[in-house]
Coordinates of C-alpha atoms in Angstrom, one line a residue:
Chain A
X6 CA 66.0 4.6 -35.9
X7 CA 63.1 5.7 -33.6
X8 CA 63.8 8.1 -30.8
X9 CA 63.7 6.8 -27.3
X10 CA 62.0 8.7 -24.5
X11 CA 63.8 9.0 -21.2
X12 CA 61.3 9.0 -18.3
X13 CA 62.3 10.3 -14.9
X14 CA 59.8 10.1 -12.0
X15 CA 58.6 8.0 -9.2
X16 CA 57.8 4.3 -9.1
X17 CA 55.4 3.6 -6.3
X18 CA 53.0 1.2 -4.6
X19 CA 49.6 2.8 -4.1
X20 CA 46.8 1.8 -1.8
X21 CA 43.7 3.6 -3.1
X22 CA 40.2 4.0 -1.9
X23 CA 37.6 5.6 -4.1
X24 CA 33.8 6.1 -3.6
X25 CA 33.3 2.9 -5.7
X26 CA 36.2 0.5 -4.9
X27 CA 39.6 0.1 -3.3
X28 CA 42.9 -1.5 -4.3
X29 CA 46.1 -2.3 -2.4
X30 CA 49.7 -2.2 -3.4
X31 CA 49.1 -1.5 -7.1
X32 CA 51.8 -0.2 -9.3
X33 CA 51.7 3.6 -9.4
X34 CA 54.0 6.6 -9.4
X35 CA 54.5 9.2 -12.1
X36 CA 57.1 7.2 -13.9
X37 CA 55.1 4.0 -14.1
X38 CA 52.0 5.7 -15.5
X39 CA 54.0 7.9 -17.9
X40 CA 56.2 5.0 -19.2
X41 CA 53.3 2.7 -19.8
X42 CA 51.4 5.4 -21.6
X43 CA 54.5 6.4 -23.7
X44 CA 55.3 2.8 -24.6
X45 CA 52.5 2.8 -27.2
X46 CA 54.3 5.5 -29.2
X47 CA 58.1 5.0 -28.9
X48 CA 60.8 3.0 -27.1
X49 CA 61.0 4.1 -23.4
X50 CA 63.7 4.0 -20.8
X51 CA 62.9 4.5 -17.2
X52 CA 65.2 6.1 -14.5
X53 CA 64.2 5.7 -10.9
X54 CA 64.4 3.4 -7.9
X55 CA 62.3 0.6 -6.5
X56 CA 62.6 -1.3 -3.2
X57 CA 62.9 -4.8 -1.9
X58 CA 59.2 -5.4 -2.1
X59 CA 59.0 -4.7 -5.9
X60 CA 57.0 -7.5 -7.5
X61 CA 58.3 -9.7 -10.3
X62 CA 54.9 -9.4 -11.9
X63 CA 55.3 -5.6 -12.1
X64 CA 58.7 -6.0 -13.6
X65 CA 57.1 -8.2 -16.2
X66 CA 54.3 -5.7 -16.8
X67 CA 56.8 -3.0 -17.7
X68 CA 58.9 -5.4 -19.8
X69 CA 55.8 -6.6 -21.6
X70 CA 55.4 -3.1 -22.9
X71 CA 59.0 -3.1 -24.1
X72 CA 60.1 -0.6 -21.4
X73 CA 63.8 -0.6 -20.7
X74 CA 64.2 -0.8 -17.0
X75 CA 68.0 -1.0 -16.9
X76 CA 68.0 2.5 -15.4
X77 CA 65.7 1.3 -12.5
X78 CA 67.8 0.9 -9.4
X79 CA 66.8 -2.0 -7.1
X80 CA 67.4 -0.9 -3.5
X81 CA 67.4 -4.1 -1.4
X82 CA 67.6 -2.3 1.9
X83 CA 64.2 -0.6 1.8
X84 CA 60.7 -0.9 0.4
X85 CA 59.3 0.9 -2.7
X86 CA 57.9 4.4 -2.4
X87 CA 54.5 4.1 -0.9
X88 CA 51.3 6.2 -1.1
X89 CA 47.9 5.6 0.5
X90 CA 45.1 7.9 -0.6
X91 CA 41.4 8.3 -0.4
X92 CA 39.1 10.0 -2.9
X93 CA 36.0 11.8 -1.7
X94 CA 32.6 11.8 -3.1
X95 CA 32.7 12.6 -6.9
X96 CA 36.5 12.3 -6.9
X97 CA 36.8 16.1 -6.6
X98 CA 39.3 15.9 -3.8
X99 CA 41.5 13.4 -2.2
X100 CA 43.4 13.0 1.1
X101 CA 46.8 11.5 1.4
X102 CA 46.5 9.1 4.3
X103 CA 50.1 7.9 4.3
X104 CA 53.2 8.6 2.2
X105 CA 56.6 6.9 2.7
X106 CA 59.6 7.9 0.5
X107 CA 61.3 4.6 1.3
X108 CA 63.7 3.9 -1.5
X109 CA 63.4 7.4 -2.9
X110 CA 64.8 8.8 0.4
X111 CA 68.2 10.4 -0.6
X112 CA 68.0 8.8 -4.0
X113 CA 69.9 10.6 -6.8
X114 CA 69.5 9.4 -10.4
X115 CA 72.4 8.0 -12.2
X116 CA 72.1 7.6 -15.9
X117 CA 73.6 4.8 -18.0
X118 CA 75.7 5.9 -20.9
X119 CA 73.0 5.3 -23.5
X120 CA 70.4 7.2 -21.4
X121 CA 72.8 10.2 -21.2
X122 CA 72.4 10.4 -25.0
X123 CA 68.6 10.8 -24.9
X124 CA 67.2 13.6 -27.0
X125 CA 63.6 13.4 -25.6
X126 CA 63.2 13.7 -21.9
X127 CA 60.1 13.6 -19.7
X128 CA 60.8 14.8 -16.2
X129 CA 57.7 13.3 -14.6
X130 CA 56.2 14.5 -11.3
X131 CA 58.9 14.2 -8.7
X132 CA 61.1 16.7 -6.7
X133 CA 62.7 19.3 -8.8
X134 CA 66.0 18.2 -7.1
X135 CA 65.8 14.8 -8.7
X136 CA 64.5 16.3 -12.0
X137 CA 67.5 18.6 -12.1
X138 CA 70.0 15.9 -11.2
X139 CA 68.7 13.7 -14.0
X140 CA 68.6 16.5 -16.6
X141 CA 72.1 17.5 -15.7
X142 CA 73.3 14.0 -16.8
X143 CA 71.7 14.2 -20.2
X144 CA 74.3 15.4 -22.6
X145 CA 72.3 17.2 -25.3
X146 CA 68.6 17.1 -24.6
X147 CA 66.6 18.4 -27.5
X148 CA 63.1 18.5 -26.0
X149 CA 62.4 18.5 -22.3
X150 CA 58.9 18.0 -21.0
X151 CA 58.4 19.0 -17.4
X152 CA 55.6 17.9 -15.1
X153 CA 55.2 19.0 -11.5
X154 CA 52.6 19.4 -8.7
X155 CA 51.5 21.8 -6.0
X156 CA 53.7 20.1 -3.4
X157 CA 56.9 21.3 -5.3
X158 CA 55.5 24.7 -6.1
X159 CA 55.0 25.2 -2.3
X160 CA 58.1 23.5 -1.0
X161 CA 60.8 23.8 -3.7
X162 CA 59.6 26.9 -5.6
X163 CA 63.0 28.4 -6.5
X164 CA 64.5 25.1 -7.7
X165 CA 61.3 24.4 -9.7
X166 CA 61.5 27.8 -11.3
X167 CA 65.1 27.1 -12.3
X168 CA 64.1 23.9 -14.1
X169 CA 61.1 25.5 -15.7
X170 CA 63.6 27.7 -17.5
X171 CA 65.1 24.6 -19.0
X172 CA 61.8 23.1 -20.2
X173 CA 60.5 23.1 -23.7
X174 CA 57.1 22.1 -22.6
X175 CA 55.8 22.6 -19.0
X176 CA 52.6 20.6 -18.1
X177 CA 50.5 21.4 -15.0
X178 CA 46.9 21.5 -14.0
X179 CA 44.8 24.6 -13.6
X180 CA 45.2 25.1 -9.8
X181 CA 49.0 24.5 -10.1
X182 CA 49.2 27.0 -13.0
X183 CA 47.5 29.6 -10.9
X184 CA 49.7 28.9 -8.0
X185 CA 53.0 29.0 -9.9
X186 CA 52.1 32.0 -12.0
X187 CA 50.4 33.8 -9.0
X188 CA 47.6 34.8 -11.4
X189 CA 44.0 33.5 -11.1
X190 CA 43.1 34.0 -14.8
X191 CA 44.1 30.8 -16.5
X192 CA 44.9 32.5 -19.8
X193 CA 47.1 35.0 -18.1
X194 CA 48.7 32.2 -16.1
X195 CA 49.7 30.5 -19.3
X196 CA 51.2 33.7 -20.7
X197 CA 53.1 34.2 -17.4
X198 CA 54.5 30.7 -17.3
X199 CA 55.9 31.1 -20.7
X200 CA 57.5 34.4 -19.6
X201 CA 59.0 32.5 -16.7
X202 CA 61.0 30.5 -19.2
X203 CA 59.0 27.5 -20.3
X204 CA 59.1 27.5 -24.2
X205 CA 55.5 26.2 -24.2
X206 CA 52.9 25.4 -21.6
X207 CA 50.0 23.0 -21.3
X208 CA 47.4 23.7 -18.6
X209 CA 45.3 20.6 -17.9
X210 CA 41.7 21.3 -16.8
X211 CA 40.6 17.8 -15.8
X212 CA 37.2 16.8 -17.2
X213 CA 37.2 19.9 -19.3
X214 CA 40.4 19.2 -21.3
X215 CA 43.7 21.1 -21.8
X216 CA 45.1 24.3 -23.3
X217 CA 48.4 24.8 -25.0
X218 CA 50.3 28.1 -25.0
X219 CA 52.9 28.1 -27.7
X220 CA 54.9 30.7 -29.6
X221 CA 52.9 29.6 -32.7
X222 CA 49.5 30.2 -31.0
X223 CA 46.9 29.0 -28.5
X224 CA 45.1 25.6 -28.8
X225 CA 42.6 23.7 -26.8
X226 CA 41.2 20.2 -26.6
X227 CA 38.3 18.8 -24.6
X228 CA 38.7 15.7 -22.4
X229 CA 37.4 12.4 -23.8
X230 CA 33.9 12.2 -22.2
X231 CA 34.2 9.6 -19.4
X232 CA 31.0 8.2 -18.0
X233 CA 32.5 5.7 -15.6
X234 CA 35.3 7.3 -13.6
X235 CA 37.0 4.5 -11.6
X236 CA 40.3 6.0 -10.3
X237 CA 41.7 9.4 -11.3
X238 CA 45.2 8.5 -10.0
X239 CA 47.8 8.9 -12.8
X240 CA 45.6 10.7 -15.3
X241 CA 48.1 13.6 -15.5
X242 CA 51.1 11.3 -15.6
X243 CA 49.7 9.2 -18.5
X244 CA 48.6 12.4 -20.3
X245 CA 52.2 13.6 -20.1
X246 CA 53.6 10.2 -20.9
X247 CA 51.5 9.6 -24.0
X248 CA 52.1 13.2 -25.2
X249 CA 55.9 12.9 -24.7
X250 CA 55.9 9.4 -26.3
X251 CA 54.0 10.8 -29.3
X252 CA 56.5 13.7 -29.7
X253 CA 59.5 11.4 -29.4
X254 CA 58.0 8.8 -31.7
X255 CA 57.2 11.5 -34.3
X256 CA 60.7 13.0 -33.9
X257 CA 59.1 16.4 -34.4
X258 CA 58.5 19.1 -31.8
X259 CA 56.5 21.7 -33.7
X260 CA 53.1 23.2 -32.8
X261 CA 51.2 20.7 -34.9
X262 CA 52.9 17.7 -33.4
X263 CA 52.3 18.9 -29.9
X264 CA 48.6 19.4 -30.7
X265 CA 48.3 15.9 -32.0
X266 CA 50.2 14.7 -28.9
X267 CA 47.6 16.4 -26.7
X268 CA 44.9 14.4 -28.4
X269 CA 46.8 11.2 -27.8
X270 CA 47.4 12.2 -24.2
X271 CA 43.7 13.0 -23.6
X272 CA 42.7 9.6 -25.1
X273 CA 45.2 7.7 -23.0
X274 CA 44.4 9.5 -19.8
X275 CA 40.7 8.7 -20.3
X276 CA 41.7 5.0 -20.3
X277 CA 43.8 5.4 -17.2
X278 CA 40.9 6.7 -15.1
X279 CA 38.6 3.9 -16.1
X280 CA 40.5 1.4 -14.0
X281 CA 43.0 1.2 -11.1
X282 CA 46.6 1.5 -12.2
X283 CA 47.0 1.2 -16.0
X284 CA 45.1 -2.1 -16.3
X285 CA 42.5 -0.9 -18.8
X286 CA 45.1 1.0 -20.8
X287 CA 47.4 -2.1 -21.0
X288 CA 44.4 -4.3 -21.9
X289 CA 42.8 -2.1 -24.6
X290 CA 46.0 -0.6 -26.0
X291 CA 46.7 1.4 -29.1
X292 CA 43.5 0.5 -30.9
X293 CA 41.3 2.1 -28.3
X294 CA 43.6 5.0 -27.8
X295 CA 43.3 5.7 -31.5
X296 CA 39.5 5.3 -31.5
X297 CA 39.2 7.8 -28.6
X298 CA 41.6 10.3 -30.2
X299 CA 39.5 10.2 -33.4
X300 CA 36.4 10.7 -31.3
X301 CA 37.9 13.8 -29.6
X302 CA 38.6 15.2 -33.1
X303 CA 35.0 14.5 -34.0
X304 CA 33.5 16.3 -31.1
X305 CA 35.4 19.5 -31.8
X306 CA 34.8 19.6 -35.5
X307 CA 32.3 22.2 -36.8
Chain B
X8 CA 11.2 36.6 -44.6
X9 CA 13.6 36.2 -41.7
X10 CA 12.3 34.4 -38.5
X11 CA 11.8 36.5 -35.5
X12 CA 13.0 35.4 -32.1
X13 CA 10.7 35.8 -29.2
X14 CA 12.6 36.5 -26.0
X15 CA 11.0 36.0 -22.6
X16 CA 12.9 37.0 -19.4
X17 CA 13.7 39.7 -17.0
X18 CA 14.6 43.3 -17.6
X19 CA 16.4 44.8 -14.7
X20 CA 18.5 47.5 -13.3
X21 CA 21.7 46.2 -11.7
X22 CA 24.2 47.7 -9.3
X23 CA 27.3 45.7 -9.6
X24 CA 30.6 45.7 -7.7
X25 CA 33.5 43.7 -9.0
X26 CA 37.1 43.5 -7.7
X27 CA 38.0 46.0 -10.4
X28 CA 35.1 48.5 -10.6
X29 CA 31.5 49.2 -9.9
X30 CA 28.5 50.5 -11.7
X31 CA 25.0 51.6 -10.6
X32 CA 21.6 51.1 -12.3
X33 CA 22.9 49.6 -15.5
X34 CA 20.5 47.8 -17.8
X35 CA 20.5 44.1 -17.0
X36 CA 18.3 41.1 -16.7
X37 CA 18.2 37.9 -18.8
X38 CA 16.0 39.4 -21.4
X39 CA 18.1 42.5 -22.0
X40 CA 21.3 40.6 -22.4
X41 CA 19.7 37.9 -24.5
X42 CA 17.8 40.3 -26.8
X43 CA 20.8 42.5 -27.4
X44 CA 23.0 39.5 -28.2
X45 CA 20.3 37.9 -30.5
X46 CA 19.8 41.2 -32.3
X47 CA 22.9 40.7 -34.3
X48 CA 21.5 37.6 -36.0
X49 CA 17.7 38.0 -36.4
X50 CA 14.8 40.3 -35.6
X51 CA 13.9 40.1 -31.9
X52 CA 10.7 40.7 -29.9
X53 CA 10.9 41.1 -26.2
X54 CA 8.2 40.2 -23.7
X55 CA 8.5 41.4 -20.1
X56 CA 7.8 44.3 -17.8
X57 CA 9.7 47.4 -16.8
X58 CA 8.8 50.0 -14.1
X59 CA 8.4 53.7 -13.7
X60 CA 12.1 54.4 -13.4
X61 CA 13.0 52.8 -16.8
X62 CA 15.2 55.2 -18.7
X63 CA 14.5 56.6 -22.1
X64 CA 18.1 56.1 -22.9
X65 CA 17.7 52.3 -22.3
X66 CA 14.6 52.2 -24.5
X67 CA 16.7 53.9 -27.2
X68 CA 19.5 51.3 -26.7
X69 CA 17.1 48.5 -27.4
X70 CA 15.5 50.2 -30.3
X71 CA 18.9 51.1 -31.7
X72 CA 19.5 47.3 -32.1
X73 CA 16.1 47.0 -33.9
X74 CA 14.5 45.2 -30.9
X75 CA 10.7 45.2 -30.9
X76 CA 9.7 46.3 -27.4
X77 CA 6.0 46.5 -28.1
X78 CA 5.6 43.4 -25.8
X79 CA 7.4 45.2 -23.0
X80 CA 4.8 46.4 -20.4
X81 CA 5.4 49.7 -18.7
X82 CA 4.2 49.5 -15.1
X83 CA 3.9 53.1 -14.0
X84 CA 3.1 52.1 -10.4
X85 CA 6.4 50.5 -9.4
X86 CA 10.1 50.6 -10.3
X87 CA 12.0 48.1 -12.5
X88 CA 13.2 44.8 -11.2
X89 CA 16.4 45.5 -9.2
X90 CA 19.5 43.5 -8.4
X91 CA 22.5 44.5 -6.4
X92 CA 25.5 42.1 -6.4
X93 CA 29.1 41.9 -5.5
X94 CA 31.7 39.6 -7.1
X95 CA 34.5 38.3 -4.9
X96 CA 38.2 38.0 -5.7
X97 CA 38.7 36.4 -9.1
X98 CA 35.0 36.5 -9.9
X99 CA 34.6 32.9 -8.8
X100 CA 31.5 33.7 -6.6
X101 CA 29.1 36.5 -6.0
X102 CA 26.8 37.6 -3.3
X103 CA 23.3 39.0 -4.0
X104 CA 23.2 42.0 -1.7
X105 CA 19.7 43.1 -2.6
X106 CA 17.0 41.9 -5.0
X107 CA 13.6 43.5 -5.5
X108 CA 11.0 42.0 -7.9
X109 CA 9.2 45.3 -8.2
X110 CA 7.4 45.4 -11.5
X111 CA 7.8 41.6 -11.9
X112 CA 5.8 40.9 -8.7
X113 CA 2.7 39.2 -9.9
X114 CA 3.5 39.9 -13.5
X115 CA 2.1 37.5 -16.1
X116 CA 3.1 37.8 -19.7
X117 CA 0.6 38.7 -22.3
X118 CA 1.6 38.2 -25.9
X119 CA 0.5 40.4 -28.8
X120 CA -1.1 38.6 -31.7
X121 CA 2.1 38.7 -33.8
X122 CA 4.2 37.4 -30.9
X123 CA 1.8 34.5 -30.5
X124 CA 2.8 33.4 -34.0
X125 CA 6.5 33.1 -33.1
X126 CA 8.2 29.9 -34.2
X127 CA 11.5 30.5 -32.3
X128 CA 11.2 31.1 -28.6
X129 CA 14.0 31.8 -26.0
X130 CA 12.7 31.3 -22.5
X131 CA 15.4 33.3 -20.8
X132 CA 16.2 32.9 -17.1
X133 CA 13.1 33.8 -15.1
X134 CA 10.7 31.8 -13.0
X135 CA 9.3 28.6 -14.7
X136 CA 5.9 30.1 -13.9
X137 CA 6.4 33.1 -16.2
X138 CA 8.2 30.9 -18.8
X139 CA 5.3 28.5 -18.8
X140 CA 2.7 31.3 -19.1
X141 CA 4.5 32.8 -22.0
X142 CA 5.0 29.5 -23.8
X143 CA 1.3 28.7 -23.3
X144 CA 0.5 31.7 -25.4
X145 CA 2.6 30.8 -28.3
X146 CA 0.4 29.0 -30.8
X147 CA 2.8 26.7 -32.6
X148 CA 6.4 27.0 -31.3
X149 CA 8.9 25.1 -33.5
X150 CA 12.0 25.5 -31.4
X151 CA 12.0 26.3 -27.7
X152 CA 15.3 27.2 -26.0
X153 CA 15.1 27.1 -22.2
X154 CA 17.5 28.8 -19.8
X155 CA 17.3 28.6 -16.0
X156 CA 19.3 28.9 -12.8
X157 CA 19.9 27.2 -9.4
X158 CA 17.2 29.4 -7.8
X159 CA 14.4 27.8 -9.8
X160 CA 15.9 24.3 -9.5
X161 CA 15.7 24.7 -5.8
X162 CA 12.4 26.6 -5.4
X163 CA 10.3 25.6 -8.4
X164 CA 11.7 22.1 -9.3
X165 CA 8.5 20.4 -10.5
X166 CA 7.3 23.3 -12.6
X167 CA 10.8 23.6 -14.1
X168 CA 10.8 19.9 -14.9
X169 CA 7.5 20.3 -16.7
X170 CA 8.8 23.0 -19.0
X171 CA 12.1 21.1 -19.5
X172 CA 9.9 18.4 -21.2
X173 CA 8.6 21.1 -23.7
X174 CA 12.1 22.4 -24.6
X175 CA 14.1 21.6 -27.7
X176 CA 17.3 22.9 -26.2
X177 CA 17.9 23.3 -22.5
X178 CA 20.9 25.5 -21.5
X179 CA 22.4 25.5 -18.0
X180 CA 25.8 25.7 -16.4
X181 CA 27.7 22.8 -14.9
X182 CA 26.6 23.2 -11.3
X183 CA 23.0 23.7 -12.4
X184 CA 23.2 20.6 -14.6
X185 CA 24.5 18.5 -11.7
X186 CA 21.8 19.9 -9.4
X187 CA 18.9 19.3 -11.7
X188 CA 20.1 15.8 -12.9
X189 CA 21.2 14.8 -9.4
X190 CA 24.4 13.4 -10.9
X191 CA 27.9 14.8 -10.4
X192 CA 29.4 13.5 -13.6
X193 CA 28.8 16.2 -16.2
X194 CA 28.6 13.7 -19.1
X195 CA 26.1 11.6 -17.2
X196 CA 24.2 14.8 -16.2
X197 CA 23.8 15.7 -19.9
X198 CA 22.4 12.2 -20.7
X199 CA 20.0 12.4 -17.8
X200 CA 18.7 15.9 -18.7
X201 CA 17.9 14.6 -22.2
X202 CA 16.1 11.6 -20.6
X203 CA 14.1 14.2 -18.5
X204 CA 12.6 15.4 -21.8
X205 CA 14.9 18.1 -23.2
X206 CA 15.5 17.2 -26.8
X207 CA 19.0 18.5 -26.6
X208 CA 21.1 20.0 -23.8
X209 CA 24.0 22.5 -23.6
X210 CA 26.0 22.5 -20.4
X211 CA 28.1 25.7 -20.1
X212 CA 31.4 25.3 -18.2
X213 CA 32.4 29.0 -17.9
X214 CA 36.0 29.8 -18.8
X215 CA 36.3 26.2 -20.2
X216 CA 33.5 26.4 -22.8
X217 CA 30.4 24.4 -23.4
X218 CA 29.2 20.9 -24.3
X219 CA 26.2 19.9 -26.4
X220 CA 24.2 16.7 -25.9
X221 CA 22.1 16.0 -29.0
X222 CA 20.5 12.9 -30.6
X223 CA 23.0 13.3 -33.4
X224 CA 26.0 13.3 -31.1
X225 CA 28.2 15.1 -28.6
X226 CA 30.0 18.3 -29.3
X227 CA 32.3 20.7 -27.3
X228 CA 33.7 24.2 -27.8
X229 CA 36.2 26.0 -25.7
X230 CA 35.5 29.5 -24.4
X231 CA 37.1 32.4 -26.2
X232 CA 40.2 33.2 -24.1
X233 CA 39.4 36.3 -22.1
X234 CA 42.4 38.0 -20.5
X235 CA 40.5 41.0 -19.1
X236 CA 37.4 39.9 -17.3
X237 CA 35.4 43.0 -16.3
X238 CA 32.0 41.7 -15.3
X239 CA 30.6 38.2 -15.8
X240 CA 27.0 39.3 -15.3
X241 CA 24.9 38.3 -18.3
X242 CA 27.5 36.0 -19.9
X243 CA 25.1 33.0 -19.9
X244 CA 22.1 35.2 -21.1
X245 CA 24.1 36.6 -24.0
X246 CA 25.4 33.1 -24.9
X247 CA 21.8 31.8 -25.0
X248 CA 20.6 34.9 -26.8
X249 CA 23.2 34.8 -29.6
X250 CA 22.8 31.1 -30.0
X251 CA 19.0 31.4 -30.2
X252 CA 19.3 34.4 -32.5
X253 CA 21.7 32.4 -34.8
X254 CA 19.3 29.4 -34.9
X255 CA 16.2 31.6 -35.7
X256 CA 18.2 33.6 -38.2
X257 CA 19.4 30.5 -40.0
X258 CA 15.9 29.0 -39.8
X259 CA 17.4 25.6 -39.2
X260 CA 17.5 23.6 -36.0
X261 CA 19.8 20.7 -36.9
X262 CA 22.9 19.5 -35.0
X263 CA 25.3 21.5 -37.3
X264 CA 23.3 24.7 -36.9
X265 CA 23.3 24.4 -33.1
X266 CA 27.1 23.8 -33.2
X267 CA 27.7 27.0 -35.2
X268 CA 25.3 28.8 -32.8
X269 CA 27.4 27.7 -29.9
X270 CA 30.5 29.3 -31.5
X271 CA 28.5 32.5 -32.0
X272 CA 27.3 32.3 -28.4
X273 CA 30.7 31.9 -27.0
X274 CA 32.1 34.7 -29.0
X275 CA 29.3 37.0 -27.9
X276 CA 29.5 36.0 -24.3
X277 CA 33.2 36.9 -24.3
X278 CA 32.4 40.4 -25.4
X279 CA 29.7 40.7 -22.7
X280 CA 32.2 39.9 -19.9
X281 CA 34.7 42.5 -21.0
X282 CA 32.5 45.4 -19.9
X283 CA 29.5 46.2 -17.7
X284 CA 26.1 45.5 -19.2
X285 CA 26.5 45.0 -23.0
X286 CA 28.4 48.2 -23.7
X287 CA 31.4 46.5 -25.4
X288 CA 29.2 44.1 -27.4
X289 CA 27.0 47.0 -28.7
X290 CA 30.1 49.0 -29.5
X291 CA 32.1 46.3 -31.3
X292 CA 29.2 44.4 -32.9
X293 CA 29.1 41.7 -35.5
X294 CA 32.5 42.2 -36.9
X295 CA 34.2 41.4 -33.6
X296 CA 31.8 38.6 -32.9
X297 CA 32.8 37.0 -36.2
X298 CA 36.5 37.5 -35.6
X299 CA 36.2 35.8 -32.2
X300 CA 34.1 33.0 -33.6
X301 CA 36.7 32.3 -36.2
X302 CA 39.4 32.4 -33.6
X303 CA 37.6 29.8 -31.5
X304 CA 37.4 27.6 -34.6
X305 CA 41.2 28.1 -35.1
X306 CA 42.1 27.1 -31.6
X307 CA 40.2 23.8 -31.9
X308 CA 41.5 22.8 -35.3
X309 CA 44.1 20.0 -35.5

């Protein structure tokens, strides 16, 4: 029987403005991106909460990818977590114009009996408090992948460091790695984060790729070369989701499997950024993911 | 008989301050770095000018690496080109505190008869005017590698674009590539620079590595992971020098040879940044270059 991946994180509605386009109330949140990405590689269960404005069409989108949403709480009293953001010229930076926790305010995850038996857990980007509460409910996790962001490094540092110690694979981007490790050399930052207790560490470097720090060695991949960036939102979440899904699907957690998972993650993330939400990813699916992952292998081969 | 690489560029004395250390009047300039780096792979001839303060010990350093300095003019009336710079915290930016052209003021390269017969030419970072004058003297160049910097993109744009059209391989860093192509997507920038007439293009991305845009395809390498950055000065020059030396030494200019040259370039540049000037590179030599180039292959292999 194939392993299921348990995905913890946010489910959100996003209003996004980019230099090219804008979209209102599209499905977002770390958990949505990660679960959709992972669903191409293994069965996925989502834990989280949505509000009274959550659309039937989005429920159908998740179900169409076979995602088990029985762990998704429907809070009839409040709307879904909401984020409004605007990307600046060249997508190099973004402003958060509005953020409303809504249904996530005071939410604490409760796992169904079958979810508690999960072996593979992705703690997507959300507060370390919710990540910890969810992980505490998993009886015997075998491989815990932890994602985070600068907000939690700055506002929940000690709680974050506690859960870093429980992670088998910590994923963060370059500026977050420097911030959390308090070291400005990325290579040293990766070493330090492993010393802080993460068994292995992936530092994402955006358009440049990603680096893996593992007890078996160091590894790098380039990003898939994207010529038509549409919306970078969710790139990191879908990288983590596809990687976690690949690992769970393979049922192996060794260095070689993580390397292959990074390729899959980079291929999947490149599809995410070529449309709003995961529209292009859902449309093109596994065939295009595999084409891109092979292409990434090609462009690194001597 | 092995091909000789003709290296055009600056020879300078640098005074450098980094967050860790400082050094005064050390051998620098694009040509010095490039020639020393290339000398591990093929015979090298240097074209340029030095002044009346040029030290006998630096002549011996170049000669010790077998570099032919008969094309180096000794201007007894003025000192050597001088640069004083200071790197800020984490080496992310630097200030030029003083720069004096000295012997390079009004200098125009004159090539000896044997230099005019060169097939492989590295036009290291110097004004497009000097690059053009030198290239004009080469009778039948077969492979021209062109390096440049933001200064020339901003101050000698049209002359630079003319010589870009005559280059077989244009090398620049990410911000320079964006500036020259007027496109902020690096992948698109590479495409545009080829359309501007460079047969192939390498965009260097510092600690992340480098990308090659070639008619046979796209290729990427990561940087060698450096944990002890000492002085980034000359990293780009020695990358270009080692790459050019590798190509000339191999006597082949195809996609596969350029790929291998990039590995050699990255390995050599990583040694340059671990000391002031090229001290560490000269000390450790080809054995360490080869060890690092193999390591870079290892960290990209699935």
